[in-house]
mmCIF file of C-alpha atoms in Angstrom:
data_model
loop_
_atom_site.group_PDB
_atom_site.id
_atom_site.type_symbol
_atom_site.label_atom_id
_atom_site.label_comp_id
_atom_site.label_asym_id
_atom_site.label_seq_id
_atom_site.Cartn_x
_atom_site.Cartn_y
_atom_site.Cartn_z
ATOM 1 C CA MET J 244 -50.116 29.106 -10.124
ATOM 2 C CA HIS J 245 -51.948 29.538 -6.859
ATOM 3 C CA ILE J 246 -54.450 31.715 -4.957
ATOM 4 C CA ARG J 247 -53.921 32.751 -1.254
ATOM 5 C CA ILE J 248 -56.902 33.860 0.388
ATOM 6 C CA SER J 249 -56.172 37.002 2.705
ATOM 7 C CA SER J 250 -59.091 38.619 4.099
ATOM 8 C CA ALA J 251 -61.098 39.291 7.509
ATOM 9 C CA TRP J 252 -62.668 36.200 6.511
ATOM 10 C CA ALA J 253 -59.537 33.866 5.328
ATOM 11 C CA ARG J 254 -56.125 34.280 6.263
ATOM 12 C CA ARG J 255 -53.031 32.331 4.712
ATOM 13 C CA VAL J 256 -55.173 29.564 2.857
ATOM 14 C CA GLY J 257 -53.195 28.398 -0.488
ATOM 15 C CA LEU J 258 -54.854 26.960 -3.626
ATOM 16 C CA ALA J 259 -53.658 25.862 -6.742
ATOM 17 C CA LEU J 260 -54.631 26.402 -10.205
ATOM 18 C CA ALA J 261 -53.449 24.840 -13.330
ATOM 19 C CA ALA J 262 -52.332 27.565 -16.059
ATOM 20 C CA ALA J 263 -55.453 27.205 -17.953
ATOM 21 C CA ALA J 264 -57.678 27.412 -15.303
ATOM 22 C CA MET J 265 -56.410 30.425 -13.757
ATOM 23 C CA THR J 266 -56.810 32.263 -17.142
ATOM 24 C CA ALA J 267 -60.499 31.105 -17.550
ATOM 25 C CA THR J 268 -61.065 32.253 -14.179
ATOM 26 C CA MET J 269 -59.423 35.864 -14.394
ATOM 27 C CA ALA J 270 -61.157 36.304 -17.473
ATOM 28 C CA ALA J 271 -64.599 35.699 -15.966
ATOM 29 C CA ILE J 272 -63.781 37.752 -12.747
ATOM 30 C CA THR J 273 -65.757 41.452 -13.578
ATOM 31 C CA PRO J 274 -64.354 44.657 -11.854
ATOM 32 C CA GLY J 275 -66.770 44.140 -8.967
ATOM 33 C CA GLN J 276 -64.716 40.800 -8.026
ATOM 34 C CA ALA J 277 -61.499 41.844 -6.600
ATOM 35 C CA LEU J 278 -60.939 38.476 -4.433
ATOM 36 C CA ALA J 279 -58.314 37.426 -7.102
ATOM 37 C CA ASP J 280 -56.260 40.620 -6.491
ATOM 38 C CA THR J 281 -56.422 40.129 -2.535
ATOM 39 C CA ASP J 282 -55.842 36.385 -2.827
ATOM 40 C CA VAL J 283 -52.695 36.320 -4.443
ATOM 41 C CA ARG J 284 -51.304 39.553 -2.560
ATOM 42 C CA GLN J 285 -50.469 38.256 0.253
ATOM 43 C CA THR J 286 -48.202 35.511 -0.889
ATOM 44 C CA GLN J 287 -46.510 37.848 -2.858
ATOM 45 C CA TRP J 288 -45.923 39.794 0.583
ATOM 46 C CA ASP J 289 -44.117 36.766 2.490
ATOM 47 C CA LEU J 290 -42.496 36.509 -0.933
ATOM 48 C CA ALA J 291 -40.915 39.896 -0.937
ATOM 49 C CA GLY J 292 -40.838 40.241 2.593
ATOM 50 C CA MET J 293 -38.000 37.484 2.437
ATOM 51 C CA ALA J 294 -36.235 38.918 -0.946
ATOM 52 C CA TYR J 295 -37.795 36.202 -3.162
ATOM 53 C CA LEU J 296 -39.550 39.259 -4.944
ATOM 54 C CA THR J 297 -39.452 42.673 -4.583
ATOM 55 C CA PHE J 298 -42.236 44.926 -2.868
ATOM 56 C CA THR J 299 -42.501 46.366 -6.241
ATOM 57 C CA ASP J 300 -43.869 42.973 -7.376
ATOM 58 C CA VAL J 301 -46.964 42.768 -5.164
ATOM 59 C CA ASP J 302 -49.526 43.630 -7.103
ATOM 60 C CA GLY J 303 -51.821 41.040 -6.638
ATOM 61 C CA VAL J 304 -51.817 39.125 -10.173
ATOM 62 C CA SER J 305 -50.554 35.672 -10.132
ATOM 63 C CA GLY J 306 -47.836 35.004 -12.911
ATOM 64 C CA PRO J 307 -44.514 33.322 -14.084
ATOM 65 C CA GLN J 308 -43.027 35.450 -11.484
ATOM 66 C CA THR J 309 -44.629 34.816 -8.717
ATOM 67 C CA THR J 310 -44.515 31.097 -9.229
ATOM 68 C CA GLY J 311 -40.788 30.983 -9.930
ATOM 69 C CA ALA J 312 -40.558 32.874 -6.470
ATOM 70 C CA VAL J 313 -42.530 30.277 -4.773
ATOM 71 C CA SER J 314 -40.954 27.536 -6.281
ATOM 72 C CA ALA J 315 -37.156 29.207 -4.923
ATOM 73 C CA PHE J 316 -38.632 29.271 -1.586
ATOM 74 C CA GLN J 317 -39.469 25.590 -1.731
ATOM 75 C CA THR J 318 -35.724 24.801 -3.140
ATOM 76 C CA ASP J 319 -34.470 26.633 -0.019
ATOM 77 C CA ARG J 320 -36.644 25.066 2.490
ATOM 78 C CA CYS J 321 -36.350 21.492 1.173
ATOM 79 C CA LEU J 322 -39.904 21.331 0.052
ATOM 80 C CA THR J 323 -41.346 19.745 -3.626
ATOM 81 C CA VAL J 324 -40.905 22.124 -6.145
ATOM 82 C CA ASP J 325 -43.915 22.534 -8.261
ATOM 83 C CA GLY J 326 -44.677 26.475 -7.696
ATOM 84 C CA VAL J 327 -47.928 26.237 -5.868
ATOM 85 C CA VAL J 328 -48.463 27.061 -2.352
ATOM 86 C CA GLY J 329 -50.273 23.739 -0.811
ATOM 87 C CA PRO J 330 -50.254 22.924 3.054
ATOM 88 C CA GLU J 331 -46.776 22.314 3.384
ATOM 89 C CA THR J 332 -45.472 25.268 1.182
ATOM 90 C CA ASN J 333 -47.656 27.460 3.098
ATOM 91 C CA SER J 334 -47.178 26.328 6.403
ATOM 92 C CA GLU J 335 -43.218 26.754 5.871
ATOM 93 C CA LEU J 336 -44.123 30.457 4.727
ATOM 94 C CA SER J 337 -45.684 31.272 7.716
ATOM 95 C CA ALA J 338 -43.143 29.800 9.929
ATOM 96 C CA GLN J 339 -40.289 31.431 8.197
ATOM 97 C CA VAL J 340 -42.162 34.989 8.313
ATOM 98 C CA THR J 341 -42.884 34.586 12.220
ATOM 99 C CA LYS J 342 -39.181 33.724 12.692
ATOM 100 C CA VAL J 343 -38.624 37.367 11.165
ATOM 101 C CA GLN J 344 -41.328 38.942 13.408
ATOM 102 C CA ALA J 345 -40.010 37.300 16.054
ATOM 103 C CA ALA J 346 -36.655 38.529 15.601
ATOM 104 C CA ALA J 347 -37.550 42.456 14.769
ATOM 105 C CA GLY J 348 -39.896 42.298 17.741
ATOM 106 C CA THR J 349 -43.160 42.856 15.658
ATOM 107 C CA THR J 350 -46.590 40.879 16.001
ATOM 108 C CA GLN J 351 -46.074 37.174 15.140
ATOM 109 C CA ASP J 352 -48.918 36.824 12.723
ATOM 110 C CA GLY J 353 -46.828 34.818 10.104
ATOM 111 C CA MET J 354 -47.681 37.238 7.382
ATOM 112 C CA TYR J 355 -45.541 39.575 5.785
ATOM 113 C CA GLY J 356 -46.999 43.193 5.778
ATOM 114 C CA PRO J 357 -46.444 46.935 6.191
ATOM 115 C CA ASN J 358 -46.023 46.523 9.924
ATOM 116 C CA THR J 359 -43.400 43.629 9.335
ATOM 117 C CA GLU J 360 -41.522 45.450 6.733
ATOM 118 C CA ALA J 361 -41.049 48.501 9.059
ATOM 119 C CA ALA J 362 -40.327 46.697 11.720
ATOM 120 C CA VAL J 363 -37.718 44.691 9.816
ATOM 121 C CA LYS J 364 -36.186 48.180 8.593
ATOM 122 C CA THR J 365 -35.716 49.491 12.594
ATOM 123 C CA TRP J 366 -34.236 46.154 12.989
ATOM 124 C CA GLN J 367 -31.822 46.512 10.232
ATOM 125 C CA ALA J 368 -30.671 50.294 10.880
ATOM 126 C CA ALA J 369 -29.857 49.218 14.958
ATOM 127 C CA HIS J 370 -27.598 46.318 13.124
ATOM 128 C CA ASN J 371 -26.108 48.001 10.723
ATOM 129 C CA LEU J 372 -27.441 46.397 8.019
ATOM 130 C CA THR J 373 -29.178 47.697 4.457
ATOM 131 C CA GLN J 374 -32.702 49.060 5.522
ATOM 132 C CA ASN J 375 -35.016 47.714 2.566
ATOM 133 C CA GLY J 376 -37.589 46.017 4.853
ATOM 134 C CA GLN J 377 -36.773 42.997 3.332
ATOM 135 C CA ALA J 378 -35.453 39.738 5.498
ATOM 136 C CA ASP J 379 -32.695 38.806 2.962
ATOM 137 C CA ALA J 380 -29.886 36.138 2.934
ATOM 138 C CA ALA J 381 -27.780 38.865 5.197
ATOM 139 C CA THR J 382 -30.899 39.989 7.310
ATOM 140 C CA MET J 383 -31.666 36.369 8.267
ATOM 141 C CA THR J 384 -28.310 35.461 8.943
ATOM 142 C CA ALA J 385 -27.726 38.157 11.089
ATOM 143 C CA MET J 386 -31.252 37.291 12.953
ATOM 144 C CA GLY J 387 -30.369 33.804 13.246
ATOM 145 C CA ILE J 388 -32.748 32.144 10.747
ATOM 146 C CA ASP J 389 -31.604 29.176 8.623
ATOM 147 C CA ARG J 390 -32.612 30.723 5.339
ATOM 148 C CA LEU J 391 -31.393 27.568 3.822
ATOM 149 C CA LYS J 392 -32.586 23.720 5.004
ATOM 150 C CA THR J 393 -29.545 21.688 4.693
ATOM 151 C CA PRO J 394 -29.278 18.569 4.405
ATOM 152 C CA CYS J 395 -32.480 17.898 2.132
ATOM 153 C CA SER J 396 -32.495 14.181 3.007
ATOM 154 C CA ARG J 397 -35.224 12.716 4.581
ATOM 155 C CA PRO J 398 -35.682 11.930 8.198
ATOM 156 C CA THR J 399 -35.761 8.433 9.702
ATOM 157 C CA GLN J 400 -38.293 7.187 11.421
ATOM 158 C CA ASP J 401 -36.476 7.795 14.650
ATOM 159 C CA GLU J 402 -35.984 11.315 13.761
ATOM 160 C CA MET J 403 -39.376 12.126 12.250
ATOM 161 C CA VAL J 404 -41.098 10.613 15.553
ATOM 162 C CA GLN J 405 -39.323 12.667 17.748
ATOM 163 C CA GLN J 406 -40.094 15.636 15.847
ATOM 164 C CA ILE J 407 -44.031 14.431 16.029
ATOM 165 C CA LEU J 408 -43.695 14.582 19.784
ATOM 166 C CA THR J 409 -41.853 17.761 20.321
ATOM 167 C CA ILE J 410 -43.910 19.465 18.013
ATOM 168 C CA ALA J 411 -46.904 18.081 19.543
ATOM 169 C CA GLN J 412 -45.601 19.057 23.032
ATOM 170 C CA GLN J 413 -44.714 22.845 22.070
ATOM 171 C CA GLU J 414 -48.414 23.751 20.423
ATOM 172 C CA ALA J 415 -49.880 21.696 23.582
ATOM 173 C CA ALA J 416 -47.988 24.435 25.438
ATOM 174 C CA ASN J 417 -48.205 27.395 23.033
ATOM 175 C CA SER J 418 -51.342 29.580 24.308
ATOM 176 C CA ALA J 419 -51.676 31.418 21.138
ATOM 177 C CA HIS J 420 -52.538 28.011 19.200
ATOM 178 C CA ASN J 421 -54.012 25.673 21.696
ATOM 179 C CA HIS J 422 -57.660 26.791 21.766
ATOM 180 C CA GLU J 423 -60.159 28.246 19.648
ATOM 181 C CA ILE J 424 -60.458 31.879 19.005
ATOM 182 C CA GLY J 425 -62.829 34.044 16.597
ATOM 183 C CA GLY J 426 -66.047 31.774 17.290
ATOM 184 C CA TYR J 427 -67.118 28.204 17.393
ATOM 185 C CA ASN J 428 -64.340 25.594 15.723
ATOM 186 C CA CYS J 429 -62.149 28.509 15.096
ATOM 187 C CA ASN J 430 -58.361 27.153 15.185
ATOM 188 C CA TYR J 431 -55.317 27.863 13.882
ATOM 189 C CA TYR J 432 -54.270 24.339 12.199
ATOM 190 C CA SER J 433 -57.103 24.334 9.888
ATOM 191 C CA THR J 434 -56.077 27.712 8.743
ATOM 192 C CA GLN J 435 -52.364 26.671 8.570
ATOM 193 C CA LEU J 436 -53.689 24.029 6.253
ATOM 194 C CA GLY J 437 -56.198 25.999 4.348
ATOM 195 C CA VAL J 438 -59.523 23.870 4.812
ATOM 196 C CA GLY J 439 -62.619 24.399 7.044
ATOM 197 C CA SER J 440 -64.933 27.784 6.222
ATOM 198 C CA GLY J 441 -64.261 31.403 6.931
ATOM 199 C CA GLY J 442 -66.255 33.800 9.485
ATOM 200 C CA CYS J 443 -64.113 33.490 12.472
ATOM 201 C CA SER J 444 -63.551 37.200 13.968
ATOM 202 C CA ASN J 445 -59.864 36.966 13.630
ATOM 203 C CA GLY J 446 -59.602 35.314 10.366
ATOM 204 C CA TRP J 447 -58.937 31.723 11.555
ATOM 205 C CA ARG J 448 -60.797 29.041 9.722
ATOM 206 C CA SER J 449 -63.280 26.929 11.209
ATOM 207 C CA GLU J 450 -64.137 23.010 10.881
ATOM 208 C CA ALA J 451 -63.816 20.153 13.489
ATOM 209 C CA TRP J 452 -60.086 20.269 13.818
ATOM 210 C CA CYS J 453 -58.713 17.064 15.804
ATOM 211 C CA ALA J 454 -57.207 15.826 12.518
ATOM 212 C CA ASP J 455 -56.107 18.545 11.099
ATOM 213 C CA PHE J 456 -53.721 19.123 14.028
ATOM 214 C CA VAL J 457 -52.273 15.453 13.861
ATOM 215 C CA ARG J 458 -52.312 16.032 9.664
ATOM 216 C CA TRP J 459 -50.445 19.848 10.330
ATOM 217 C CA ASP J 460 -48.083 18.055 12.952
ATOM 218 C CA TRP J 461 -47.156 15.067 10.573
ATOM 219 C CA ILE J 462 -46.416 17.664 7.943
ATOM 220 C CA LYS J 463 -44.031 19.894 9.840
ATOM 221 C CA ALA J 464 -42.362 16.755 11.258
ATOM 222 C CA GLY J 465 -41.784 15.214 7.082
ATOM 223 C CA ALA J 466 -44.378 12.697 7.477
ATOM 224 C CA ASN J 467 -46.331 11.456 4.350
ATOM 225 C CA THR J 468 -50.169 12.541 4.984
ATOM 226 C CA SER J 469 -51.348 11.873 1.767
ATOM 227 C CA GLY J 470 -55.050 10.515 2.577
ATOM 228 C CA ILE J 471 -55.643 12.422 5.411
ATOM 229 C CA ASN J 472 -58.527 14.692 5.587
ATOM 230 C CA GLY J 473 -60.982 16.566 8.211
ATOM 231 C CA LEU J 474 -62.490 13.352 9.387
ATOM 232 C CA ALA J 475 -60.752 11.909 12.367
ATOM 233 C CA SER J 476 -61.759 8.167 10.414
ATOM 234 C CA SER J 477 -58.842 9.305 7.800
ATOM 235 C CA LEU J 478 -56.087 8.308 10.043
ATOM 236 C CA GLU J 479 -57.550 4.472 10.028
ATOM 237 C CA ASP J 480 -57.525 4.732 6.411
ATOM 238 C CA TYR J 481 -54.299 6.083 6.558
ATOM 239 C CA GLY J 482 -52.881 3.489 8.416
ATOM 240 C CA LYS J 483 -54.829 0.655 6.367
ATOM 241 C CA ALA J 484 -53.535 1.655 3.127
ATOM 242 C CA HIS J 485 -49.843 2.472 4.470
ATOM 243 C CA GLY J 486 -50.046 -0.714 6.174
ATOM 244 C CA THR J 487 -49.385 0.744 9.720
ATOM 245 C CA TRP J 488 -52.728 0.372 11.274
ATOM 246 C CA HIS J 489 -52.612 -1.642 14.336
ATOM 247 C CA THR J 490 -55.073 -2.197 17.413
ATOM 248 C CA SER J 491 -52.387 -2.874 20.130
ATOM 249 C CA ASN J 492 -48.725 -2.148 21.188
ATOM 250 C CA PRO J 493 -49.192 2.002 20.624
ATOM 251 C CA LYS J 494 -45.776 4.018 19.791
ATOM 252 C CA PRO J 495 -45.207 7.270 20.184
ATOM 253 C CA GLY J 496 -45.791 9.338 17.561
ATOM 254 C CA ASP J 497 -48.957 7.031 16.223
ATOM 255 C CA ALA J 498 -51.984 8.657 15.741
ATOM 256 C CA VAL J 499 -54.975 7.111 18.257
ATOM 257 C CA TYR J 500 -58.192 7.214 17.001
ATOM 258 C CA PHE J 501 -61.392 6.775 18.832
ATOM 259 C CA THR J 502 -64.570 5.427 17.571
ATOM 260 C CA TYR J 503 -66.620 8.084 18.744
ATOM 261 C CA GLY J 504 -64.904 10.208 15.679
ATOM 262 C CA HIS J 505 -61.881 11.736 17.620
ATOM 263 C CA VAL J 506 -57.974 11.108 17.284
ATOM 264 C CA GLY J 507 -54.791 12.263 19.029
ATOM 265 C CA ILE J 508 -51.242 11.531 18.979
ATOM 266 C CA VAL J 509 -49.795 9.058 21.163
ATOM 267 C CA VAL J 510 -47.030 10.476 23.735
ATOM 268 C CA SER J 511 -46.158 7.458 25.858
ATOM 269 C CA ALA J 512 -48.183 4.168 26.897
ATOM 270 C CA THR J 513 -48.033 1.433 29.193
ATOM 271 C CA SER J 514 -49.626 -1.820 29.435
ATOM 272 C CA SER J 515 -52.770 -0.019 30.957
ATOM 273 C CA THR J 516 -52.785 4.041 30.177
ATOM 274 C CA ILE J 517 -52.026 6.008 27.169
ATOM 275 C CA THR J 518 -50.941 9.481 27.045
ATOM 276 C CA TYR J 519 -52.006 11.363 24.302
ATOM 277 C CA ILE J 520 -52.337 14.740 22.866
ATOM 278 C CA SER J 521 -55.443 16.013 20.705
ATOM 279 C CA GLY J 522 -57.026 19.079 19.614
ATOM 280 C CA ASN J 523 -61.027 19.819 19.635
ATOM 281 C CA THR J 524 -60.954 17.951 23.209
ATOM 282 C CA TYR J 525 -62.593 19.066 26.316
ATOM 283 C CA ASN J 526 -60.904 22.126 28.062
ATOM 284 C CA PRO J 527 -61.700 22.095 31.935
ATOM 285 C CA ALA J 528 -60.816 25.772 31.828
ATOM 286 C CA THR J 529 -63.874 26.483 29.721
ATOM 287 C CA GLY J 530 -66.122 23.583 29.419
ATOM 288 C CA ASN J 531 -66.163 23.018 26.120
ATOM 289 C CA ASP J 532 -64.428 20.776 23.323
ATOM 290 C CA ASP J 533 -62.570 23.894 22.146
ATOM 291 C CA GLY J 534 -58.604 23.029 23.875
ATOM 292 C CA LEU J 535 -55.332 21.233 22.534
ATOM 293 C CA LEU J 536 -54.507 19.269 25.897
ATOM 294 C CA GLN J 537 -52.415 16.358 26.865
ATOM 295 C CA LYS J 538 -54.179 14.017 28.690
ATOM 296 C CA THR J 539 -53.775 10.503 30.316
ATOM 297 C CA ILE J 540 -56.648 7.614 29.958
ATOM 298 C CA SER J 541 -57.016 3.849 30.677
ATOM 299 C CA ARG J 542 -56.861 2.007 27.504
ATOM 300 C CA SER J 543 -59.628 -0.149 28.435
ATOM 301 C CA GLY J 544 -63.306 0.856 27.949
ATOM 302 C CA THR J 545 -62.622 4.083 26.025
ATOM 303 C CA SER J 546 -63.634 3.422 22.511
ATOM 304 C CA ILE J 547 -59.631 2.793 21.184
ATOM 305 C CA GLY J 548 -60.439 2.093 17.597
ATOM 306 C CA GLY J 549 -56.963 1.404 16.855
ATOM 307 C CA TYR J 550 -53.693 2.934 15.884
ATOM 308 C CA ALA J 551 -51.531 4.676 12.847
ATOM 309 C CA SER J 552 -48.437 4.827 12.766
ATOM 310 C CA PRO J 553 -46.739 7.541 10.399
ATOM 311 C CA VAL J 554 -44.878 6.692 7.241
ATOM 312 C CA VAL J 555 -41.994 8.924 6.377
ATOM 313 C CA LYS J 556 -42.358 11.094 3.120
#
């Protein structure tokens, strides 16, 4: 079972509940507490929009049918199949919906809804497809979107590292994601991970987010991110737990940890400098620590505590 928060205060936040806990929670909700219905509804919209459910299944009530649809999506996208919408599944749902929205020419917010349904119907009509508003297998094929991720194999270390760098550089150039929007510390990456607090005017989540960016990137690239949380120091703990912590010879894809409480992703390094991309960092355009930028600094006298290399999941 799972719940997705979807309101003016929080978007695309996946939570997991065991069946017994879910039953107890739902039993405790009074008529004035409609949040549970709202929570699960967005996930159902996303699944229905990609034909894992029907639109009539969008009822805001979590149950075996929704869990089964989540499991089917996870199978198609080579994710851990547990029927739970955690950070990885949540991110993949958003990514797939965003691709559909881009193809259909509508707002790319990663959230299926009536506007996306209407845009897909229009696109289907223009391409002589059944006009059901769903990005089903035929529609996604016509849009050039891979519905099935194949083969379901683990990337090599080199493949994962290259993907980490590609994602980081793409995100640093993405003006829709590379700075805070909607308030202090309101950022895309904490939102995608379902962490932080609400209150952002655009529905994003808010917390210090340099570690969240690294975690999000590594998840997307296929890295094991167990033990990483919102603290920059958790990357040092990660490296030590996985035997990849080192204080010299930084490698591309590594997390570089600064002892003052900051972390980024190494792009390249020489004997004297390091180039890295980090979030929640100083942005010359605003004068605040609110950007996702690439920087090159000296390796000496810069409070670098060390480096953690990612491991393949």
